[in-house]
Short mmCIF file of C-alpha atoms and ligand atoms in Angstrom, two decimals:
data_model
loop_
_atom_site.label_atom_id
_atom_site.label_comp_id
_atom_site.label_asym_id
_atom_site.label_seq_id
_atom_site.Cartn_x
_atom_site.Cartn_y
_atom_site.Cartn_z
CA MET A 53 -7.57 31.90 -5.90
CA ASN A 54 -10.52 30.15 -6.87
CA LYS A 55 -10.70 26.89 -8.77
CA ARG A 56 -11.44 28.12 -12.21
CA THR A 57 -8.77 30.85 -12.10
CA PHE A 58 -6.02 28.61 -11.14
CA ILE A 59 -6.86 25.77 -13.62
CA LYS A 60 -6.74 28.66 -16.21
CA ASN A 61 -3.37 29.99 -14.86
CA ILE A 62 -1.97 26.70 -14.87
CA SER A 63 -2.89 25.65 -18.31
CA LEU A 64 -1.02 29.01 -19.50
CA LEU A 65 2.10 27.00 -18.09
CA GLY A 66 2.04 25.54 -21.65
CA VAL A 67 3.27 22.24 -23.03
CA THR A 68 3.85 19.13 -20.70
CA PRO A 69 7.53 18.47 -19.67
CA ALA A 70 10.04 15.84 -20.95
CA PHE A 71 11.03 13.43 -18.34
CA SER A 72 14.07 15.10 -17.33
CA HIS A 73 12.25 18.26 -16.52
CA ILE A 74 9.84 16.82 -14.05
CA ASP A 75 11.26 18.62 -10.84
CA LYS A 76 11.06 22.02 -12.58
CA TRP A 77 7.40 21.14 -13.65
CA ILE A 78 6.54 20.12 -10.15
CA SER A 79 7.83 23.31 -8.72
CA GLU A 80 5.71 25.32 -10.79
CA TYR A 81 2.73 24.07 -8.85
CA GLU A 82 3.79 24.35 -5.65
CA HIS A 83 1.32 27.13 -4.71
CA ILE A 84 -1.41 25.02 -5.38
CA MET A 85 -3.41 23.22 -2.76
CA PRO A 86 -3.31 19.39 -3.15
CA ALA A 87 -7.23 19.32 -3.16
CA ASP A 88 -7.21 21.82 -5.95
CA LEU A 89 -4.49 20.19 -8.00
CA ALA A 90 -6.24 16.58 -7.84
CA SER A 91 -8.14 17.56 -10.99
CA ALA A 92 -5.88 19.80 -12.67
CA GLU A 93 -5.12 17.34 -15.43
CA ILE A 94 -2.19 19.47 -17.19
CA PHE A 95 -0.22 18.89 -13.97
CA TRP A 96 -0.97 15.18 -14.06
CA GLU A 97 -0.30 14.80 -17.76
CA GLY A 98 3.41 15.96 -16.91
CA ILE A 99 3.78 13.57 -14.20
CA ARG A 100 2.16 10.66 -16.57
CA LYS A 101 5.27 11.60 -18.75
CA GLY A 102 7.57 10.45 -16.13
CA TYR A 103 6.13 6.73 -16.63
CA ARG A 104 6.93 4.07 -19.49
CA LEU A 105 3.41 3.00 -20.28
CA LYS A 106 2.40 -0.05 -21.96
CA PRO A 107 -0.04 0.83 -24.86
CA ASP A 108 -1.66 -2.41 -25.19
CA TYR A 109 -4.30 -1.93 -22.33
CA ILE A 110 -5.31 0.58 -19.57
CA ASN A 111 -3.69 -0.69 -16.48
CA LEU A 112 -6.10 -0.51 -13.66
CA GLU A 113 -4.08 -3.10 -11.62
CA ASN A 114 -1.54 -1.23 -9.68
CA GLY A 115 -2.55 -3.22 -6.42
CA TYR A 116 -0.19 -6.03 -7.15
CA PHE A 117 2.95 -3.70 -7.41
CA CYS A 118 3.27 -0.07 -8.60
CA PHE A 119 5.98 -0.31 -11.43
CA LEU A 120 8.70 2.32 -11.20
CA PRO A 121 8.65 5.78 -12.77
CA LYS A 122 11.45 6.20 -15.29
CA GLU A 123 13.47 8.38 -12.68
CA THR A 124 13.53 5.55 -10.15
CA LEU A 125 13.94 2.93 -12.53
CA GLU A 126 17.32 4.70 -13.90
CA ASN A 127 18.62 4.94 -10.33
CA PHE A 128 17.75 1.18 -9.76
CA ILE A 129 19.81 0.37 -12.72
CA THR A 130 22.68 2.50 -11.62
CA HIS A 131 22.65 0.76 -8.36
CA VAL A 132 22.69 -2.66 -9.88
CA ARG A 133 25.69 -1.66 -11.97
CA GLU A 134 27.57 -0.35 -9.21
CA VAL A 135 27.01 -3.12 -6.73
CA ASN A 136 28.06 -5.54 -9.59
CA TYR A 137 31.13 -3.49 -10.26
CA GLN A 138 32.04 -3.10 -6.51
CA GLY A 139 31.25 -6.68 -5.79
CA SER A 140 32.20 -8.09 -2.39
CA TYR A 141 34.19 -4.96 -1.48
CA TYR A 142 30.60 -3.14 -1.49
CA MET A 143 29.04 -5.81 0.62
CA ARG A 144 31.80 -5.93 2.98
CA THR A 145 32.67 -2.02 3.40
CA LYS A 146 29.32 0.00 2.67
CA ARG A 147 26.31 -2.31 2.63
CA PHE A 148 25.47 -1.92 6.40
CA ASP A 149 25.68 1.79 6.35
CA ASP A 150 23.68 2.23 3.42
CA ASN A 151 21.04 -0.14 4.86
CA LYS A 152 21.07 1.96 8.02
CA ALA A 153 20.61 5.08 5.91
CA MET A 154 17.72 3.68 4.06
CA ALA A 155 15.83 2.38 7.11
CA GLU A 156 16.38 5.89 8.89
CA LYS A 157 14.73 7.64 5.69
CA LEU A 158 11.84 5.03 5.98
CA ALA A 159 11.60 5.75 9.83
CA ALA A 160 11.39 9.56 9.05
CA LEU A 161 8.64 8.90 6.44
CA ALA A 162 6.64 6.56 8.73
CA GLY A 163 7.30 8.87 11.73
CA CYS A 164 8.80 6.29 14.06
CA SER A 165 12.01 5.90 15.68
CA LYS A 166 14.96 4.39 13.44
CA ASP A 167 15.13 1.83 16.17
CA GLU A 168 11.86 0.48 15.47
CA LEU A 169 11.89 -0.27 12.07
CA VAL A 170 13.85 -2.94 9.70
CA ILE A 171 13.78 -3.52 6.16
CA THR A 172 12.45 -6.66 4.85
CA ARG A 173 11.71 -8.23 1.54
CA ASN A 174 7.94 -7.60 1.38
CA ALA A 175 4.67 -7.62 3.70
CA THR A 176 4.28 -11.13 4.14
CA GLU A 177 7.82 -11.65 5.48
CA SER A 178 7.29 -8.60 7.86
CA LEU A 179 3.99 -9.75 9.12
CA ASP A 180 4.83 -13.50 9.12
CA LEU A 181 7.70 -12.81 11.38
CA ILE A 182 5.47 -11.53 14.03
CA ILE A 183 2.86 -14.33 13.66
CA GLY A 184 5.54 -16.84 13.70
CA GLY A 185 7.67 -15.04 16.33
CA THR A 186 4.97 -14.80 18.73
CA HIS A 187 5.17 -16.84 22.04
CA TRP A 188 2.19 -18.96 21.37
CA GLN A 189 0.96 -21.57 23.73
CA ALA A 190 -1.97 -24.10 23.21
CA GLY A 191 -5.19 -22.59 23.45
CA ASP A 192 -4.18 -19.09 22.81
CA GLU A 193 -6.34 -17.03 20.43
CA ALA A 194 -5.74 -14.80 17.56
CA VAL A 195 -8.40 -12.33 15.73
CA MET A 196 -8.36 -11.53 12.20
CA ALA A 197 -10.86 -10.98 9.20
CA GLU A 198 -11.82 -13.04 6.29
CA GLN A 199 -10.87 -10.04 4.18
CA ASP A 200 -7.33 -10.28 5.25
CA TYR A 201 -4.58 -11.22 2.92
CA GLY A 202 -4.17 -15.01 2.29
CA SER A 203 -0.62 -15.34 3.14
CA MET A 204 -1.11 -14.02 6.35
CA LEU A 205 -4.18 -15.99 7.04
CA ASP A 206 -2.30 -19.21 6.00
CA MET A 207 0.56 -18.17 8.42
CA PHE A 208 -2.06 -18.13 11.31
CA LYS A 209 -3.30 -21.66 10.23
CA LEU A 210 0.31 -22.77 10.37
CA VAL A 211 0.59 -21.72 14.10
CA ALA A 212 -2.59 -23.23 14.76
CA LYS A 213 -1.44 -26.57 13.52
CA ARG A 214 2.04 -26.08 15.21
CA HIS A 215 0.93 -24.74 18.57
CA GLY A 216 -2.61 -25.32 18.99
CA VAL A 217 -3.67 -21.57 18.65
CA ILE A 218 -7.41 -20.81 17.95
CA ASN A 219 -8.13 -18.31 15.12
CA LYS A 220 -11.17 -16.29 15.40
CA ILE A 221 -12.31 -15.03 12.00
CA ILE A 222 -14.59 -12.24 11.68
CA SER A 223 -16.12 -10.46 8.52
CA VAL A 224 -15.92 -6.78 7.92
CA PRO A 225 -18.92 -5.30 6.12
CA ASN A 226 -18.29 -3.63 2.86
CA HIS A 227 -20.46 -0.75 3.85
CA PRO A 228 -20.11 -0.18 7.49
CA ALA A 229 -22.46 2.45 9.15
CA SER A 230 -19.80 3.94 11.71
CA ASP A 231 -16.19 3.14 13.05
CA GLU A 232 -17.98 1.61 16.11
CA GLU A 233 -19.53 -1.15 14.00
CA ILE A 234 -16.32 -2.35 13.14
CA VAL A 235 -14.59 -1.84 16.26
CA ASP A 236 -17.19 -3.94 17.96
CA LEU A 237 -16.97 -6.84 15.52
CA TYR A 238 -13.30 -7.08 16.55
CA ALA A 239 -14.15 -6.65 20.31
CA ASP A 240 -16.83 -9.21 20.29
CA ALA A 241 -14.12 -11.88 19.06
CA ILE A 242 -11.61 -11.14 21.81
CA THR A 243 -11.54 -13.23 24.93
CA PRO A 244 -9.27 -13.55 28.01
CA LYS A 245 -7.10 -15.94 25.86
CA THR A 246 -6.44 -13.52 22.91
CA LYS A 247 -2.99 -12.79 22.26
CA LEU A 248 -2.88 -10.97 18.89
CA LEU A 249 -5.12 -9.19 16.58
CA MET A 250 -4.54 -8.68 12.81
CA VAL A 251 -6.01 -5.88 11.13
CA CYS A 252 -5.64 -4.41 7.64
CA HIS A 253 -5.08 -0.66 7.43
CA MET A 254 -6.60 -1.00 3.95
CA ILE A 255 -8.44 -4.10 2.76
CA ASN A 256 -6.86 -5.17 -0.47
CA ILE A 257 -9.88 -6.49 -2.14
CA THR A 258 -11.95 -3.41 -1.64
CA GLY A 259 -9.76 -0.51 -0.65
CA GLN A 260 -11.80 -0.16 2.47
CA ILE A 261 -9.63 2.19 5.28
CA LEU A 262 -10.42 0.63 8.58
CA PRO A 263 -10.44 2.66 11.88
CA VAL A 264 -7.15 1.20 12.91
CA LYS A 265 -6.58 3.44 15.99
CA LYS A 266 -9.74 2.81 17.43
CA ILE A 267 -9.27 -0.83 17.01
CA CYS A 268 -5.81 -0.77 18.64
CA ASP A 269 -7.22 1.47 21.66
CA MET A 270 -10.14 -1.06 22.19
CA ALA A 271 -7.70 -4.14 21.99
CA HIS A 272 -5.05 -2.65 24.33
CA SER A 273 -8.00 -2.09 26.93
CA LYS A 274 -8.28 -5.69 26.77
CA GLY A 275 -4.70 -6.38 27.10
CA VAL A 276 -4.37 -7.63 23.07
CA LYS A 277 -1.49 -6.68 20.81
CA VAL A 278 -2.47 -5.49 17.43
CA MET A 279 -0.41 -6.22 14.16
CA VAL A 280 -1.32 -3.95 11.41
CA ASP A 281 -0.95 -5.06 7.53
CA GLY A 282 -0.05 -2.04 5.88
CA ALA A 283 0.88 -3.46 2.38
CA HIS A 284 -1.96 -0.98 0.62
CA ALA A 285 -1.66 1.90 2.97
CA PHE A 286 2.01 3.01 3.32
CA ALA A 287 2.58 5.86 0.52
CA HIS A 288 -0.80 5.65 -0.40
CA PHE A 289 -2.18 8.02 1.84
CA SER A 290 -0.79 10.09 4.65
CA PHE A 291 -0.42 8.87 8.51
CA SER A 292 2.21 8.31 10.94
CA ILE A 293 2.54 4.80 12.40
CA PRO A 294 2.88 5.81 15.81
CA ASP A 295 -0.44 7.62 15.63
CA LEU A 296 -2.20 4.32 14.90
CA HIS A 297 -0.95 3.06 18.53
CA CYS A 298 -0.17 -0.32 16.93
CA ASP A 299 2.28 -2.89 18.23
CA TYR A 300 3.39 -3.99 14.82
CA TYR A 301 3.10 -2.69 11.37
CA GLY A 302 4.25 -4.52 8.16
CA THR A 303 4.10 -3.24 4.58
CA SER A 304 5.56 -3.85 1.13
CA LEU A 305 7.39 -0.91 -0.44
CA HIS A 306 7.04 -2.19 -4.10
CA LYS A 307 3.35 -1.29 -3.75
CA TRP A 308 2.36 2.38 -3.32
CA LEU A 309 6.02 3.50 -2.55
CA SER A 310 7.14 1.98 -6.09
CA VAL A 311 10.49 0.65 -4.80
CA PRO A 312 11.79 -2.14 -7.33
CA LEU A 313 10.39 -5.57 -6.50
CA GLY A 314 11.20 -7.07 -3.16
CA ALA A 315 11.35 -4.48 -0.50
CA GLY A 316 9.16 -4.09 2.64
CA PHE A 317 9.61 -2.88 6.35
CA LEU A 318 8.53 -4.13 9.69
CA TYR A 319 7.94 -1.72 12.41
CA VAL A 320 7.94 -3.19 16.19
CA LYS A 321 7.08 -0.58 19.04
CA LYS A 322 10.17 -0.60 21.23
CA GLU A 323 8.53 -2.19 24.10
CA ASN A 324 7.54 -5.22 22.02
CA ILE A 325 10.94 -5.97 20.37
CA ALA A 326 12.25 -8.31 22.93
CA GLU A 327 9.04 -10.44 23.10
CA ILE A 328 9.48 -11.65 19.51
CA TRP A 329 11.45 -14.83 18.59
CA PRO A 330 13.52 -14.24 15.37
CA LEU A 331 12.58 -16.52 12.47
CA LEU A 332 16.40 -17.07 11.81
CA ALA A 333 19.10 -16.96 14.17
CA ASP A 334 20.64 -13.51 14.81
CA SER A 335 23.98 -12.54 16.04
CA ALA A 336 24.45 -13.42 19.71
CA ASP A 337 25.93 -9.80 20.14
CA LEU A 338 22.66 -8.28 19.57
CA LYS A 339 20.66 -7.09 22.68
CA ASP A 340 16.84 -8.40 23.09
CA ASP A 341 15.31 -5.31 22.23
CA ASP A 342 17.58 -4.74 19.20
CA ILE A 343 15.08 -4.81 16.17
CA HIS A 344 17.84 -6.00 13.79
CA ARG A 345 17.45 -9.57 15.65
CA LEU A 346 14.22 -10.05 13.60
CA ASN A 347 15.31 -9.51 10.02
CA HIS A 348 18.39 -11.72 9.51
CA THR A 349 17.63 -13.51 6.65
CA GLY A 350 20.93 -13.66 4.61
CA THR A 351 22.17 -11.68 2.00
CA PRO A 352 19.54 -9.33 0.63
CA PRO A 353 18.94 -7.64 -2.87
CA VAL A 354 20.93 -4.51 -1.90
CA HIS A 355 20.29 -2.63 -5.05
CA THR A 356 16.69 -2.87 -4.49
CA ASP A 357 17.24 -1.57 -1.08
CA LEU A 358 19.33 1.20 -2.26
CA SER A 359 16.51 2.47 -4.38
CA ILE A 360 14.49 3.06 -1.29
CA ALA A 361 15.90 6.33 -1.01
CA ASN A 362 15.21 7.24 -4.54
CA ALA A 363 11.70 6.10 -4.32
CA ILE A 364 11.19 8.41 -1.28
CA ASP A 365 12.78 11.39 -2.93
CA TYR A 366 10.20 10.76 -6.02
CA TYR A 367 7.31 10.33 -3.45
CA LEU A 368 8.13 13.62 -1.67
CA LYS A 369 8.46 15.44 -4.83
CA ILE A 370 5.05 14.43 -6.00
CA GLY A 371 3.87 15.19 -2.51
CA ALA A 372 2.32 12.55 -0.06
CA ARG A 373 -0.85 15.00 0.01
CA ARG A 374 -0.88 15.69 -3.67
CA LYS A 375 -0.82 11.85 -4.34
CA GLU A 376 -3.41 11.01 -1.82
CA GLU A 377 -5.78 13.69 -3.11
CA ARG A 378 -5.19 12.67 -6.91
CA LEU A 379 -5.88 9.02 -6.12
CA ARG A 380 -8.80 9.52 -3.98
CA TYR A 381 -10.25 12.16 -6.85
CA LEU A 382 -9.48 9.28 -9.56
CA GLN A 383 -11.38 6.75 -7.33
CA HIS A 384 -14.40 8.71 -7.02
CA TYR A 385 -14.27 10.24 -10.68
CA TRP A 386 -15.31 6.58 -11.83
CA SER A 387 -17.11 5.04 -8.68
CA ASP A 388 -19.64 8.05 -8.40
CA LYS A 389 -20.76 7.69 -11.88
CA VAL A 390 -21.75 4.20 -11.48
CA ARG A 391 -22.52 3.70 -7.85
CA ASN A 392 -26.29 4.19 -8.36
CA LEU A 393 -26.76 2.36 -11.63
CA PRO A 394 -29.02 -0.50 -11.55
CA ASN A 395 -27.09 -3.93 -11.50
CA VAL A 396 -23.88 -2.35 -10.49
CA MET A 397 -22.44 -2.89 -7.00
CA VAL A 398 -19.73 -0.73 -5.86
CA ASN A 399 -18.08 -2.73 -2.96
CA THR A 400 -16.28 -0.10 -1.41
CA PRO A 401 -17.66 2.61 1.10
CA VAL A 402 -18.78 5.91 -0.43
CA GLU A 403 -17.41 8.08 2.60
CA MET A 404 -14.14 9.97 1.72
CA GLU A 405 -12.32 8.80 4.77
CA ARG A 406 -12.97 5.11 4.14
CA SER A 407 -11.25 4.73 1.05
CA CYS A 408 -8.56 6.25 -1.18
CA GLY A 409 -7.43 5.07 -4.58
CA ILE A 410 -8.70 1.50 -4.75
CA ALA A 411 -12.40 0.25 -5.00
CA ASN A 412 -14.22 -2.70 -6.13
CA VAL A 413 -16.91 -3.10 -8.60
CA GLY A 414 -19.01 -5.94 -9.72
CA ILE A 415 -22.23 -6.62 -12.06
CA LYS A 416 -25.17 -8.52 -10.64
CA GLY A 417 -25.26 -11.89 -12.14
CA MET A 418 -21.67 -11.72 -13.79
CA LYS A 419 -18.93 -13.77 -12.39
CA PRO A 420 -16.00 -11.58 -11.28
CA ALA A 421 -13.63 -13.52 -13.66
CA ASP A 422 -16.06 -13.08 -16.64
CA LEU A 423 -15.96 -9.49 -15.80
CA ALA A 424 -12.18 -9.09 -15.53
CA ASP A 425 -12.22 -11.14 -18.98
CA THR A 426 -14.69 -8.74 -20.58
CA PHE A 427 -13.00 -5.68 -19.42
CA LEU A 428 -9.54 -6.89 -21.05
CA LYS A 429 -11.11 -8.30 -24.15
CA LYS A 430 -13.82 -6.07 -25.02
CA TYR A 431 -12.73 -2.71 -23.48
CA ASN A 432 -8.94 -2.98 -23.18
CA ILE A 433 -9.03 -2.52 -19.28
CA TYR A 434 -6.75 -4.68 -17.20
CA THR A 435 -8.00 -5.49 -13.70
CA VAL A 436 -8.07 -8.32 -11.20
CA ALA A 437 -11.06 -10.44 -10.38
CA ILE A 438 -11.99 -11.02 -6.52
CA ASP A 439 -14.17 -13.74 -5.63
CA TYR A 440 -14.29 -14.69 -2.04
CA ALA A 441 -15.57 -13.30 1.38
CA ASN A 442 -18.44 -10.86 0.94
CA VAL A 443 -16.76 -9.53 -2.21
CA GLN A 444 -17.40 -10.29 -5.79
CA GLY A 445 -16.22 -7.84 -8.37
CA CYS A 446 -13.08 -6.62 -10.08
CA ARG A 447 -10.62 -4.40 -8.13
CA ILE A 448 -10.01 -1.18 -9.62
CA SER A 449 -6.41 0.36 -8.78
CA PRO A 450 -5.40 3.40 -10.92
CA ASN A 451 -2.04 5.25 -10.08
CA ILE A 452 -1.01 8.85 -10.36
CA TYR A 453 -0.36 8.29 -13.94
CA THR A 454 -4.11 7.35 -14.58
CA THR A 455 -6.27 9.88 -16.62
CA PRO A 456 -9.99 10.43 -16.39
CA LYS A 457 -10.24 9.43 -19.96
CA GLU A 458 -9.03 6.15 -19.19
CA LEU A 459 -11.63 5.96 -16.44
CA ASP A 460 -14.25 7.12 -18.81
CA GLN A 461 -13.71 3.95 -20.62
CA LEU A 462 -14.26 1.97 -17.36
CA VAL A 463 -17.51 3.89 -16.88
CA LYS A 464 -18.63 3.13 -20.37
CA ALA A 465 -17.83 -0.56 -19.78
CA LEU A 466 -19.77 -0.78 -16.49
CA THR A 467 -22.75 1.32 -17.93
CA GLU A 468 -23.03 -1.10 -20.93
CA LEU A 469 -22.43 -4.52 -19.05
CA ALA A 470 -25.05 -3.42 -16.28
CA GLY A 471 -27.47 -2.90 -19.21
CA SER A 472 -28.07 0.73 -18.02
C1 LIG B 123 -3.39 -6.44 2.25
C2 LIG B 123 -2.03 -7.25 1.78
N1 LIG B 123 -1.27 -7.76 2.64
C3 LIG B 123 -0.24 -8.49 2.19
C4 LIG B 123 0.39 -8.62 1.04
C5 LIG B 123 1.43 -9.31 0.74
O1 LIG B 123 2.33 -8.52 -0.01
P1 LIG B 123 3.74 -9.03 -0.55
O2 LIG B 123 3.26 -10.21 -1.62
O3 LIG B 123 4.50 -7.96 -1.13
O4 LIG B 123 4.30 -9.52 0.47
C6 LIG B 123 -0.64 -8.22 0.03
C7 LIG B 123 -0.25 -8.11 -1.43
O5 LIG B 123 -1.23 -7.92 -2.32
C8 LIG B 123 -1.87 -7.38 0.44
O6 LIG B 123 -2.72 -6.95 -0.38
#
């Protein structure tokens, strides 16, 4: 079916659904390829109805966290009520089996073994467990980028202070000419003393996707372990963790998977588990290669963790490929219109495989904080200003409920502010 015919056909399906009919709504579109569905507004209007949206502004800041669709929110509230109703009985009799089931479901989505993944409270906790749990010796080196997330850079500073580790910080260009350019930047920072390399799967300030597998293979050829910060990648675009060849992978689940706030996971390749010190003492009964040694952080928010299954169900219902195609379509919908305007700087690569839903845009001569302020006050658009490393602009992070009409408002704002 060609594009024009299928769009005509789907518009014949009529009015967009009430929230309770979302399953049926999605099932009507099963036969349409994700790439074609990406621009089928009638379908996404139906998905949008599954969210409670604040009418005060256009929310283009889903990068902090992706709030819940109504369906997951209702499930979460049910879990809060039920755990509260069952009290300690729940914690003593069911909590551990449920946690296991959630981790197994996550492992299936991540493509890894259930023995290599534990639930944490966020990406910071996941990644800092590895940075802090590595057996450092004075003079050891670690490699990272100035575009990495502040909390992890701070944790590396802490281990530098505590153990005499030397941190080598590279800078990733916003518009790399090739994967090799990036791989070489990391490779050049490695010495015989390098023990750990941290790399973002997707840089949070620009949305740039890095060639992680190539970086891992290069680092391994030099005997260096690789920890991937996947805070913005997981459930944003499709991949399987083992295919990345990394040693460690940490992510938040309240970002693109839309789990309630306070959930993440840590993946550790089986052969590396025994090498990491736990942050807090674990049960003496656990074997050295049992990943549960690593996340013994006390009583967790179990109602949040129980919602992981609901969030995964919702994500799979939308469809991983459909979501990825839609997010990439939305980003290019606005960025392609402004990329070549005078005075506009799109700080995200143009190539399809180097980005997905997130991009960053600045106006020459305008401070990012002023741009964010003007977006909100004059154009009713909520974003976040980024003003460090080689990035001066606002991060634009739509979600699947975002409409092209909302992005037209962003294009209008940028065109006017650039004086075009
Ligand atoms: C790249 C990256 N890593 C890690 C984090 C930390 O996530 P959290 O605050 O959920 O721990 C963030 C948060 O925005 C991020 O963007």
